[in-house]
mmCIF file of C-alpha atoms in Angstrom:
data_model
loop_
_atom_site.group_PDB
_atom_site.id
_atom_site.type_symbol
_atom_site.label_atom_id
_atom_site.label_comp_id
_atom_site.label_asym_id
_atom_site.label_seq_id
_atom_site.Cartn_x
_atom_site.Cartn_y
_atom_site.Cartn_z
ATOM 1 C CA MET K 1 -35.556 68.387 -86.089
ATOM 2 C CA ILE K 2 -34.274 65.915 -83.492
ATOM 3 C CA ILE K 3 -31.027 64.014 -83.983
ATOM 4 C CA TYR K 4 -29.418 61.718 -81.463
ATOM 5 C CA GLY K 5 -26.493 59.424 -80.688
ATOM 6 C CA LYS K 6 -23.127 60.260 -79.110
ATOM 7 C CA GLN K 7 -21.031 60.345 -82.296
ATOM 8 C CA ILE K 8 -23.313 62.637 -84.270
ATOM 9 C CA PHE K 9 -23.996 64.744 -81.166
ATOM 10 C CA PHE K 10 -20.339 65.723 -80.834
ATOM 11 C CA TYR K 11 -19.847 65.983 -84.605
ATOM 12 C CA VAL K 12 -22.593 68.591 -84.906
ATOM 13 C CA LEU K 13 -21.430 70.321 -81.731
ATOM 14 C CA ALA K 14 -17.942 70.719 -83.200
ATOM 15 C CA ARG K 15 -18.865 71.608 -86.798
ATOM 16 C CA HIS K 16 -22.392 73.006 -86.866
ATOM 17 C CA LYS K 17 -22.986 74.726 -83.546
ATOM 18 C CA GLU K 18 -24.978 77.439 -85.318
ATOM 19 C CA GLN K 19 -27.582 74.819 -86.283
ATOM 20 C CA ILE K 20 -28.262 73.713 -82.697
ATOM 21 C CA GLU K 21 -31.356 75.002 -80.932
ATOM 22 C CA GLU K 22 -31.349 72.868 -77.786
ATOM 23 C CA LEU K 23 -29.246 70.118 -76.210
ATOM 24 C CA PHE K 24 -30.572 67.201 -74.163
ATOM 25 C CA LEU K 25 -28.677 64.872 -71.861
ATOM 26 C CA ALA K 26 -30.237 61.693 -70.515
ATOM 27 C CA LYS K 27 -27.127 60.349 -68.770
ATOM 28 C CA GLU K 28 -24.163 61.523 -66.756
ATOM 29 C CA CYS K 29 -21.071 62.084 -68.875
ATOM 30 C CA ASP K 30 -17.385 62.523 -68.075
ATOM 31 C CA LYS K 31 -15.998 65.944 -67.170
ATOM 32 C CA VAL K 32 -14.167 66.452 -70.479
ATOM 33 C CA SER K 33 -17.281 65.695 -72.544
ATOM 34 C CA PHE K 34 -19.487 67.869 -70.357
ATOM 35 C CA ALA K 35 -17.013 70.753 -70.631
ATOM 36 C CA LYS K 36 -17.208 70.555 -74.453
ATOM 37 C CA ILE K 37 -20.983 70.630 -74.260
ATOM 38 C CA ALA K 38 -21.080 73.500 -71.776
ATOM 39 C CA GLN K 39 -18.595 75.579 -73.810
ATOM 40 C CA SER K 40 -21.064 75.636 -76.705
ATOM 41 C CA GLY K 41 -23.195 78.114 -74.812
ATOM 42 C CA VAL K 42 -26.338 76.257 -75.908
ATOM 43 C CA LYS K 43 -29.001 75.573 -73.310
ATOM 44 C CA ILE K 44 -28.749 72.048 -71.855
ATOM 45 C CA LYS K 45 -31.812 70.217 -70.631
ATOM 46 C CA LYS K 46 -31.636 67.059 -68.524
ATOM 47 C CA LEU K 47 -34.086 64.301 -69.475
ATOM 48 C CA ASP K 48 -35.097 61.076 -67.799
ATOM 49 C CA PHE K 49 -34.945 57.838 -69.789
ATOM 50 C CA LYS K 50 -38.651 57.827 -70.655
ATOM 51 C CA ALA K 51 -38.620 61.408 -71.971
ATOM 52 C CA ALA K 52 -35.449 60.765 -73.970
ATOM 53 C CA GLN K 53 -36.942 57.612 -75.524
ATOM 54 C CA ALA K 54 -40.040 59.564 -76.514
ATOM 55 C CA LEU K 55 -37.962 62.340 -78.088
ATOM 56 C CA ALA K 56 -35.875 59.787 -80.023
ATOM 57 C CA LYS K 57 -39.040 57.848 -80.937
ATOM 58 C CA GLY K 58 -37.516 54.690 -79.488
ATOM 59 C CA GLY K 59 -34.140 55.097 -81.199
ATOM 60 C CA ASN K 60 -30.793 54.366 -79.557
ATOM 61 C CA HIS K 61 -29.952 57.868 -78.331
ATOM 62 C CA GLN K 62 -27.116 56.808 -75.950
ATOM 63 C CA GLY K 63 -28.163 59.658 -73.685
ATOM 64 C CA PHE K 64 -27.220 62.404 -76.187
ATOM 65 C CA LEU K 65 -29.889 64.273 -78.164
ATOM 66 C CA MET K 66 -30.263 67.682 -79.770
ATOM 67 C CA ARG K 67 -32.806 69.793 -81.548
ATOM 68 C CA VAL K 68 -31.386 71.402 -84.680
ATOM 69 C CA LYS K 69 -32.751 73.717 -87.346
ATOM 70 C CA ASP K 70 -34.615 72.080 -90.210
ATOM 71 C CA PHE K 71 -32.355 70.833 -92.991
ATOM 72 C CA VAL K 72 -32.297 73.040 -96.089
ATOM 73 C CA PHE K 73 -32.141 71.117 -99.361
ATOM 74 C CA THR K 74 -29.896 72.527 -102.091
ATOM 75 C CA PRO K 75 -31.565 73.787 -105.288
ATOM 76 C CA PHE K 76 -30.857 71.567 -108.306
ATOM 77 C CA HIS K 77 -29.047 74.329 -110.198
ATOM 78 C CA GLU K 78 -26.408 74.496 -107.447
ATOM 79 C CA LEU K 79 -25.419 70.861 -107.989
ATOM 80 C CA LYS K 80 -24.765 71.536 -111.659
ATOM 81 C CA LYS K 81 -21.656 73.519 -110.687
ATOM 82 C CA ASP K 82 -19.883 70.374 -109.420
ATOM 83 C CA ASP K 83 -17.944 67.795 -111.432
ATOM 84 C CA PHE K 84 -19.125 64.611 -109.690
ATOM 85 C CA ILE K 85 -22.731 64.035 -108.666
ATOM 86 C CA ILE K 86 -24.220 60.948 -107.039
ATOM 87 C CA MET K 87 -27.813 60.248 -108.072
ATOM 88 C CA LEU K 88 -29.985 57.840 -106.079
ATOM 89 C CA TYR K 89 -32.782 56.610 -108.313
ATOM 90 C CA GLY K 90 -35.153 54.505 -106.256
ATOM 91 C CA VAL K 91 -32.973 54.033 -103.172
ATOM 92 C CA SER K 92 -35.432 54.357 -100.310
ATOM 93 C CA ASP K 93 -33.812 52.978 -97.153
ATOM 94 C CA VAL K 94 -32.489 55.853 -95.027
ATOM 95 C CA GLY K 95 -29.733 53.603 -93.678
ATOM 96 C CA ASN K 96 -28.442 53.007 -97.196
ATOM 97 C CA ILE K 97 -28.782 56.664 -98.156
ATOM 98 C CA GLY K 98 -26.967 57.733 -95.000
ATOM 99 C CA SER K 99 -24.188 55.225 -95.608
ATOM 100 C CA ILE K 100 -23.825 56.420 -99.218
ATOM 101 C CA ALA K 101 -23.701 60.062 -98.067
ATOM 102 C CA ARG K 102 -21.018 59.252 -95.502
ATOM 103 C CA THR K 103 -18.907 57.337 -98.034
ATOM 104 C CA ALA K 104 -19.310 60.027 -100.695
ATOM 105 C CA TYR K 105 -18.249 62.724 -98.249
ATOM 106 C CA VAL K 106 -15.167 60.721 -97.178
ATOM 107 C CA PHE K 107 -14.118 60.466 -100.847
ATOM 108 C CA GLY K 108 -14.642 64.191 -101.408
ATOM 109 C CA VAL K 109 -17.917 63.928 -103.355
ATOM 110 C CA LYS K 110 -20.354 66.415 -101.863
ATOM 111 C CA SER K 111 -23.317 66.469 -104.245
ATOM 112 C CA LEU K 112 -26.158 64.007 -103.699
ATOM 113 C CA LEU K 113 -29.229 64.042 -105.948
ATOM 114 C CA ILE K 114 -32.167 61.981 -104.672
ATOM 115 C CA VAL K 115 -35.123 61.172 -106.913
ATOM 116 C CA GLY K 116 -38.295 61.485 -104.862
ATOM 117 C CA SER K 117 -40.776 63.962 -103.417
ATOM 118 C CA SER K 118 -39.651 63.510 -99.814
ATOM 119 C CA VAL K 119 -37.010 61.729 -97.772
ATOM 120 C CA GLY K 120 -36.383 60.950 -94.093
ATOM 121 C CA ILE K 121 -33.601 63.489 -93.666
ATOM 122 C CA GLU K 122 -33.320 63.010 -89.895
ATOM 123 C CA GLY K 123 -32.549 59.343 -90.416
ATOM 124 C CA ILE K 124 -30.116 60.134 -93.227
ATOM 125 C CA ILE K 125 -28.216 62.621 -91.076
ATOM 126 C CA ARG K 126 -28.089 60.125 -88.220
ATOM 127 C CA THR K 127 -26.938 57.142 -90.294
ATOM 128 C CA SER K 128 -24.367 59.284 -92.109
ATOM 129 C CA ALA K 129 -22.883 60.145 -88.683
ATOM 130 C CA GLY K 130 -23.517 63.804 -89.512
ATOM 131 C CA ALA K 131 -21.707 63.839 -92.878
ATOM 132 C CA ALA K 132 -24.981 64.629 -94.688
ATOM 133 C CA MET K 133 -24.972 68.050 -93.013
ATOM 134 C CA ASP K 134 -21.786 68.880 -94.917
ATOM 135 C CA MET K 135 -23.183 67.878 -98.310
ATOM 136 C CA LYS K 136 -25.360 69.428 -100.972
ATOM 137 C CA ILE K 137 -28.477 67.256 -101.033
ATOM 138 C CA THR K 138 -31.157 67.869 -103.645
ATOM 139 C CA LEU K 139 -34.573 66.298 -104.210
ATOM 140 C CA VAL K 140 -36.069 66.007 -107.701
ATOM 141 C CA GLN K 141 -39.323 64.296 -108.602
ATOM 142 C CA ASP K 142 -38.584 63.758 -112.300
ATOM 143 C CA GLY K 143 -35.346 61.808 -112.504
ATOM 144 C CA LEU K 144 -35.361 61.392 -116.301
ATOM 145 C CA SER K 145 -35.693 65.138 -116.867
ATOM 146 C CA ALA K 146 -32.845 65.728 -114.412
ATOM 147 C CA LEU K 147 -30.663 63.287 -116.349
ATOM 148 C CA ASN K 148 -31.495 65.078 -119.588
ATOM 149 C CA GLU K 149 -30.491 68.426 -118.097
ATOM 150 C CA LEU K 150 -27.223 67.075 -116.752
ATOM 151 C CA LYS K 151 -26.399 65.436 -120.068
ATOM 152 C CA GLN K 152 -26.983 68.716 -121.906
ATOM 153 C CA LEU K 153 -24.522 70.361 -119.512
ATOM 154 C CA GLY K 154 -21.805 67.908 -120.509
ATOM 155 C CA PHE K 155 -22.061 65.407 -117.671
ATOM 156 C CA TYR K 156 -21.228 61.809 -118.597
ATOM 157 C CA LEU K 157 -23.834 59.478 -117.084
ATOM 158 C CA TYR K 158 -22.745 56.183 -115.519
ATOM 159 C CA ALA K 159 -25.468 53.682 -114.602
ATOM 160 C CA SER K 160 -24.643 51.204 -111.868
ATOM 161 C CA ASP K 161 -25.619 47.775 -113.189
ATOM 162 C CA LYS K 162 -24.403 44.285 -112.319
ATOM 163 C CA ASN K 163 -24.044 43.559 -116.053
ATOM 164 C CA GLY K 164 -22.106 46.757 -116.743
ATOM 165 C CA LYS K 165 -18.454 47.069 -117.702
ATOM 166 C CA ASP K 166 -15.994 46.289 -114.926
ATOM 167 C CA ILE K 167 -15.224 49.593 -113.212
ATOM 168 C CA CYS K 168 -11.550 48.579 -112.928
ATOM 169 C CA SER K 169 -11.212 48.523 -116.721
ATOM 170 C CA LEU K 170 -12.511 52.053 -117.287
ATOM 171 C CA LYS K 171 -11.025 55.525 -117.244
ATOM 172 C CA THR K 172 -13.980 57.631 -116.175
ATOM 173 C CA LYS K 173 -14.726 61.163 -117.358
ATOM 174 C CA ASP K 174 -13.895 64.204 -115.246
ATOM 175 C CA LYS K 175 -17.464 65.535 -115.300
ATOM 176 C CA LYS K 176 -19.765 62.701 -114.332
ATOM 177 C CA VAL K 177 -22.861 61.396 -112.595
ATOM 178 C CA LEU K 178 -22.999 57.973 -110.954
ATOM 179 C CA ILE K 179 -26.574 56.666 -110.760
ATOM 180 C CA MET K 180 -27.431 54.014 -108.174
ATOM 181 C CA GLY K 181 -30.712 52.086 -108.364
ATOM 182 C CA SER K 182 -33.159 50.664 -105.860
ATOM 183 C CA GLU K 183 -32.183 48.088 -103.259
ATOM 184 C CA GLY K 184 -34.267 45.299 -104.741
ATOM 185 C CA PHE K 185 -34.384 45.933 -108.485
ATOM 186 C CA GLY K 186 -31.554 48.296 -109.401
ATOM 187 C CA LEU K 187 -32.147 50.706 -112.266
ATOM 188 C CA THR K 188 -34.888 50.313 -114.850
ATOM 189 C CA GLN K 189 -33.947 49.794 -118.489
ATOM 190 C CA LYS K 190 -35.459 53.180 -119.236
ATOM 191 C CA VAL K 191 -32.926 54.860 -116.952
ATOM 192 C CA ILE K 192 -30.024 52.701 -118.139
ATOM 193 C CA LYS K 193 -30.747 53.639 -121.764
ATOM 194 C CA LYS K 194 -30.570 57.328 -120.829
ATOM 195 C CA CYS K 195 -27.040 56.836 -119.534
ATOM 196 C CA ASP K 196 -23.835 56.896 -121.554
ATOM 197 C CA GLU K 197 -22.386 53.764 -120.007
ATOM 198 C CA SER K 198 -23.168 51.049 -117.458
ATOM 199 C CA VAL K 199 -20.592 50.120 -114.850
ATOM 200 C CA GLY K 200 -20.392 47.162 -112.519
ATOM 201 C CA ILE K 201 -18.107 45.289 -110.169
ATOM 202 C CA LYS K 202 -16.421 42.076 -111.229
ATOM 203 C CA MET K 203 -17.084 39.448 -108.569
ATOM 204 C CA LYS K 204 -14.713 36.551 -107.926
ATOM 205 C CA SER K 205 -17.354 34.418 -106.230
ATOM 206 C CA GLU K 206 -20.792 33.620 -107.604
ATOM 207 C CA PHE K 207 -23.315 35.894 -105.964
ATOM 208 C CA ASP K 208 -26.321 37.861 -107.142
ATOM 209 C CA SER K 209 -25.330 41.358 -106.036
ATOM 210 C CA LEU K 210 -23.921 43.594 -103.322
ATOM 211 C CA ASN K 211 -25.877 45.830 -100.986
ATOM 212 C CA VAL K 212 -26.360 49.190 -102.730
ATOM 213 C CA SER K 213 -24.258 51.108 -100.203
ATOM 214 C CA ALA K 214 -21.426 48.558 -100.416
ATOM 215 C CA ALA K 215 -21.533 48.631 -104.223
ATOM 216 C CA PHE K 216 -21.480 52.417 -104.155
ATOM 217 C CA ALA K 217 -18.431 52.475 -101.882
ATOM 218 C CA ILE K 218 -16.469 50.317 -104.340
ATOM 219 C CA LEU K 219 -17.570 52.243 -107.432
ATOM 220 C CA CYS K 220 -16.966 55.635 -105.839
ATOM 221 C CA ASP K 221 -13.517 54.657 -104.599
ATOM 222 C CA ARG K 222 -12.469 53.449 -108.032
ATOM 223 C CA MET K 223 -13.890 56.491 -109.794
ATOM 224 C CA VAL K 224 -12.164 58.918 -107.433
ATOM 225 C CA ASN K 225 -8.863 57.069 -107.044
ATOM 226 C CA GLU K 226 -8.385 55.528 -110.511
#
């Protein structure tokens, strides 16, 4: 698995050195930065711009790339041990998923449940600035069955919905799941009906909705810091 970009490069180097298989540099870097890289003991390979662009598939690598071990998804039963789970039901953009993972991690929420058969984990790790590597991330194909299981285990299910109760007016449960819907359509009524409560954000200006990652940041902050 190839990840790239200066920030994530040094994040993984500092926190997940055991995951690194090979390092690539496509630019000269300062002595301090190079010393950090060299101290890792991982083989460094110099690349020209064309080779680096090919490895990053045209992405903005900033001259820093690495090959890391394949990401290992967490089994669903492991997530059930936590008190706060984020479920993404229909969110497909890796930029949004990465942003949500980064925000969740910052607020101390480390369990992310994604409904789908596959996901672009390289892009998620990159757009989360590496935070996704420090989270439990699980894939499930049947989201409704997963919700049923979590409910039976005592989790209180909160559906994110623009018509839901203002998050500022609620005292949320200790054991909970926050479900975020797709970028364009949100959550289906079928999913909302499975949940115990719908929550939203009171807007002071007339507007249709917030970007899903921005909405998540507000909801998560208020649920964690209420």
